[in-house]
């Protein structure tokens, strides 16, 4: 609230205070506390959700085994003492001693194993279920046939050894495993979280630096306060944090500008130039983990032609589109993995991802031209998709003389259409990072049963390179293999990169030491408040 | 009259059932799998998909799904959202916000609207009248979202008279600015209706008679003219209460008020049948009740109107 602000508000607040006769922080803005604007999360139980807003709240409530440094992307231990393996397949995880949940219950190896089993058990219907797919025994909990009953309730790959040690066996060697453990869904759950899921979801109890202050007030706010039982390496600086729910990012930005909320990690593209002026060095733009691609249906005869795909890629002015549709806030890409991923190279794609209408035209001729109209596929989830597809259609028409039509599909139907190979033309593909590893992008989008229908010797080569990377002795040692795999995938251009989203955040002048990253958003425990 | 009221209330039952069936059918007919839509761009394993379909009866044919919904409804269970929230508590939260917003707008448009109308009607054809006409024309012609954003930036952000968004200051503080913006359109109508009706009645024979009897001007206007002039205004206000609740989605978006408009919008996108049906049916009930109250009020304003 502003200084002169809301005289009405002041009067009401005074009355309320007199009546209640106890402090209570109005909008969560006084007394070494601050507020963060978010969109309403779907769940707060770590493995029940994959939504980034849930991760923002989860970051304050839970300590998974590891964390990823926002700057260097190095993995370090959080509640783990050590995570070791000789063959990248059998892992031994030792916990730090004496860790406790906010209700005083000790954090044990069993807290982790029980939580993971619950998340991986298909009939529970938890959204982060697929994160556990590479642990041995996952298939027994998640039968492919939808009428079959799971054969087991617990993962055979998880074994509790003692109070603070457990063993994990993966189905295949996986050098990125410690990094994936930083994802919130691998957090431990106390006993209460394993019985009444609904109750726990409204009032989760975690092992993080903060704990719930009252129940989740749906569509309004989630209040957290310092967890007195926290013994981990990242205790909170502020006493309390309020996560405020906003249905629109525009409204959130207006509230931020008015000083009614302290921090926002998702400034809308249209407000970026305003935010730069208003917030100055309290505005930050960081490369995000989300990438837009254009995929080609290789199972359609017309697109089974490398030169055609190269021509289309070179006829697209990525920079021009980013400038006009996203105010220049997104970064055009010449690689399949974004900048924040270790092993990122700026331009492995080279000339084929550069805008060059003359060369594109020549390639199209060599490809034997393009007959008929081209259908461009995208969903109606966001109006900007249509804007940039329109731009691509115009460029294709201008540079290559190809006539394009739109196939705008309801968001609820879009992924179904893609996975059942209904698309008969280039389509929008989007990847939101799970963890900053090249493997996360490559294996999921170009791996077996990919949406483009990319198969053949090159894809076999790609798969074996990914496998080699996964089996490498460390995460870093795997990088060269992933880079080679990226080169193979780029050469065939089954799917071309378009641009990398950037995360625009800003905060009020009450906050300092603000650290944020594209995975969890703000590291709320690091933020300091001055009044 | 009570027989009339009871008959009208009984009529509500088939309308209620019809609405639930109609809305449920419409939501059911929306394309796409809501569970997959909820997962966004991420894949869901077959086992998880199956579990969620079963939990929300999504594999059942329409008649069975609707039957289960109605059966639950009759036992007071409104169902739950795809994120596991109870629809009853969700509706309670959302309706509270919308009722406060629409209520503020309604009171505002009633008091200020009738006030301006009376003022203009009494000064028929003079400068004050022209000013009111000009102002109301402006309010009717400018779209609500323009008024909303302008008011938010000017009175919220620049002048800091009101909070910019949200409900954290409670009623009335948080609802004043959005309520005024929401009510501004109706205000213009109320003012114009009152003005025209009043100006017309002031020329009526009974007014001349009352004045000739030597009745004071205030009494003539308040007891006789205004009471007669309010019938069209009350009709409008009755219908408008429902309109304000249903039409607040734009205002809710601008001022980040978590009311029913936003919820219905989100739920339609997610194919959340129980939420859409629950909220819409409730809205229809409010419309019906508001109309009933208006009809009863007629009798008080004009004793010539009888019910049987």
CSV table of C-alpha atoms in Angstrom, one decimal, chain A residues 1-9 12 26-27 40 42-43 50 122-127 129-131 138 141-144 146-147 198 201 218-221 244-248 250-251 254-255 257-258 260 410-413 415-416 428 430-434 440 451, chain B residues 31-34 36-48 50-53 55 59 80 82-85 90 93-94 97 149 152-153 156-169 171-173 176 252-256 258 262-263 266 269 271:
chain,number,residue,atom,x,y,z
A,1,UNK,CA,0.0,0.0,0.0
A,2,UNK,CA,1.2,3.5,-0.9
A,3,UNK,CA,2.4,6.0,1.6
A,4,UNK,CA,-0.3,8.5,1.3
A,5,UNK,CA,-2.1,5.5,0.2
A,6,UNK,CA,-5.6,4.4,0.6
A,7,UNK,CA,-6.8,6.5,3.5
A,8,UNK,CA,-9.9,4.4,3.6
A,9,UNK,CA,-7.6,1.4,4.0
A,12,UNK,CA,-10.3,0.2,8.3
A,26,UNK,CA,-1.7,-6.5,6.9
A,27,UNK,CA,-0.8,-7.4,3.3
A,40,UNK,CA,-2.6,-20.0,-8.1
A,42,UNK,CA,-2.6,-26.5,-8.6
A,43,UNK,CA,-1.2,-28.5,-5.6
A,50,UNK,CA,4.8,-29.9,-12.1
A,122,UNK,CA,-0.1,-44.8,-10.7
A,123,UNK,CA,-3.5,-45.1,-9.1
A,124,UNK,CA,-2.7,-42.2,-6.9
A,125,UNK,CA,-2.7,-40.0,-10.0
A,126,UNK,CA,0.1,-37.7,-9.0
A,127,UNK,CA,1.3,-35.4,-11.8
A,129,UNK,CA,4.7,-39.6,-11.5
A,130,UNK,CA,6.9,-39.8,-14.7
A,131,UNK,CA,9.9,-38.3,-12.8
A,138,UNK,CA,8.4,-48.5,-11.9
A,141,UNK,CA,3.4,-49.7,-10.3
A,142,UNK,CA,2.2,-48.3,-13.6
A,143,UNK,CA,0.9,-51.0,-16.0
A,144,UNK,CA,0.7,-49.9,-19.7
A,146,UNK,CA,-5.1,-49.2,-18.4
A,147,UNK,CA,-7.4,-51.9,-17.0
A,198,UNK,CA,-6.3,-33.7,0.6
A,201,UNK,CA,-2.2,-30.6,0.2
A,218,UNK,CA,-7.2,-20.8,-2.2
A,219,UNK,CA,-7.1,-18.0,-4.9
A,220,UNK,CA,-6.0,-15.5,-2.3
A,221,UNK,CA,-2.7,-16.3,-0.6
A,244,UNK,CA,-0.3,-13.8,-3.4
A,245,UNK,CA,-2.4,-15.3,-6.1
A,246,UNK,CA,-3.1,-13.4,-9.2
A,247,UNK,CA,-5.3,-14.5,-12.0
A,248,UNK,CA,-3.6,-12.2,-14.5
A,250,UNK,CA,-1.0,-7.7,-15.8
A,251,UNK,CA,-2.9,-7.2,-12.5
A,254,UNK,CA,0.1,-3.2,-11.6
A,255,UNK,CA,0.2,-4.3,-8.0
A,257,UNK,CA,4.2,-1.0,-9.5
A,258,UNK,CA,1.9,0.3,-6.8
A,260,UNK,CA,1.3,-3.6,-2.9
A,410,UNK,CA,-8.1,-26.3,-28.5
A,411,UNK,CA,-5.4,-26.5,-25.8
A,412,UNK,CA,-7.1,-29.6,-24.3
A,413,UNK,CA,-6.8,-31.4,-27.6
A,415,UNK,CA,-1.1,-32.8,-27.3
A,416,UNK,CA,-3.5,-35.6,-28.2
A,428,UNK,CA,4.5,-25.6,-32.5
A,430,UNK,CA,7.3,-26.3,-26.6
A,431,UNK,CA,9.5,-27.7,-23.8
A,432,UNK,CA,9.5,-26.6,-20.2
A,433,UNK,CA,12.7,-27.7,-18.5
A,434,UNK,CA,12.5,-30.2,-15.7
A,440,UNK,CA,16.2,-33.5,-20.4
A,451,UNK,CA,6.2,-36.7,-32.2
B,31,UNK,CA,-13.6,-31.1,-27.1
B,32,UNK,CA,-10.5,-32.4,-25.4
B,33,UNK,CA,-9.5,-34.4,-22.4
B,34,UNK,CA,-9.5,-32.2,-19.3
B,36,UNK,CA,-4.4,-34.0,-20.3
B,37,UNK,CA,-5.1,-30.3,-20.6
B,38,UNK,CA,-4.3,-29.9,-16.9
B,39,UNK,CA,-0.9,-31.5,-17.4
B,40,UNK,CA,-0.1,-28.8,-20.0
B,41,UNK,CA,2.9,-29.7,-22.3
B,42,UNK,CA,4.0,-32.5,-20.0
B,43,UNK,CA,3.3,-36.2,-20.6
B,44,UNK,CA,1.1,-38.2,-18.2
B,45,UNK,CA,1.8,-41.9,-17.9
B,46,UNK,CA,-1.2,-44.2,-18.9
B,47,UNK,CA,-1.6,-45.4,-15.3
B,48,UNK,CA,-1.9,-41.8,-13.9
B,50,UNK,CA,-6.5,-43.9,-16.0
B,51,UNK,CA,-6.5,-43.2,-12.3
B,52,UNK,CA,-7.6,-39.6,-12.8
B,53,UNK,CA,-10.3,-40.6,-15.4
B,55,UNK,CA,-11.7,-40.5,-10.0
B,59,UNK,CA,-14.8,-42.7,-18.9
B,80,UNK,CA,-14.7,-31.4,-6.7
B,82,UNK,CA,-9.5,-31.5,-11.1
B,83,UNK,CA,-7.1,-30.2,-8.5
B,84,UNK,CA,-9.1,-31.8,-5.7
B,85,UNK,CA,-10.7,-28.7,-4.2
B,90,UNK,CA,-14.7,-22.9,-3.9
B,93,UNK,CA,-15.2,-18.3,-1.6
B,94,UNK,CA,-15.9,-17.0,-5.1
B,97,UNK,CA,-16.2,-11.9,-3.7
B,149,UNK,CA,-7.8,0.4,-16.5
B,152,UNK,CA,-7.0,1.8,-11.8
B,153,UNK,CA,-4.0,3.7,-13.1
B,156,UNK,CA,-5.0,3.4,-7.7
B,157,UNK,CA,-1.5,3.9,-9.0
B,158,UNK,CA,-1.1,7.7,-9.4
B,159,UNK,CA,-3.3,9.2,-6.7
B,160,UNK,CA,-3.2,6.2,-4.4
B,161,UNK,CA,-6.8,6.9,-3.2
B,162,UNK,CA,-7.7,3.2,-3.5
B,163,UNK,CA,-5.8,-0.1,-3.5
B,164,UNK,CA,-4.8,-1.0,-7.1
B,165,UNK,CA,-6.0,-4.6,-7.0
B,166,UNK,CA,-6.8,-7.6,-4.8
B,167,UNK,CA,-9.1,-8.2,-1.9
B,168,UNK,CA,-6.6,-8.0,1.0
B,169,UNK,CA,-8.2,-4.8,2.5
B,171,UNK,CA,-15.0,-4.9,2.0
B,172,UNK,CA,-15.6,-2.1,1.4
B,173,UNK,CA,-12.1,-0.7,0.7
B,176,UNK,CA,-15.0,0.5,-3.9
B,252,UNK,CA,-12.5,-9.1,-11.8
B,253,UNK,CA,-9.6,-9.6,-14.2
B,254,UNK,CA,-8.4,-6.0,-14.0
B,255,UNK,CA,-8.6,-5.7,-10.3
B,256,UNK,CA,-7.6,-9.3,-9.5
B,258,UNK,CA,-11.1,-13.9,-7.4
B,262,UNK,CA,-12.7,-15.7,-13.5
B,263,UNK,CA,-13.6,-19.1,-12.1
B,266,UNK,CA,-10.9,-21.0,-16.1
B,269,UNK,CA,-11.1,-24.0,-20.4
B,271,UNK,CA,-13.9,-28.6,-18.9
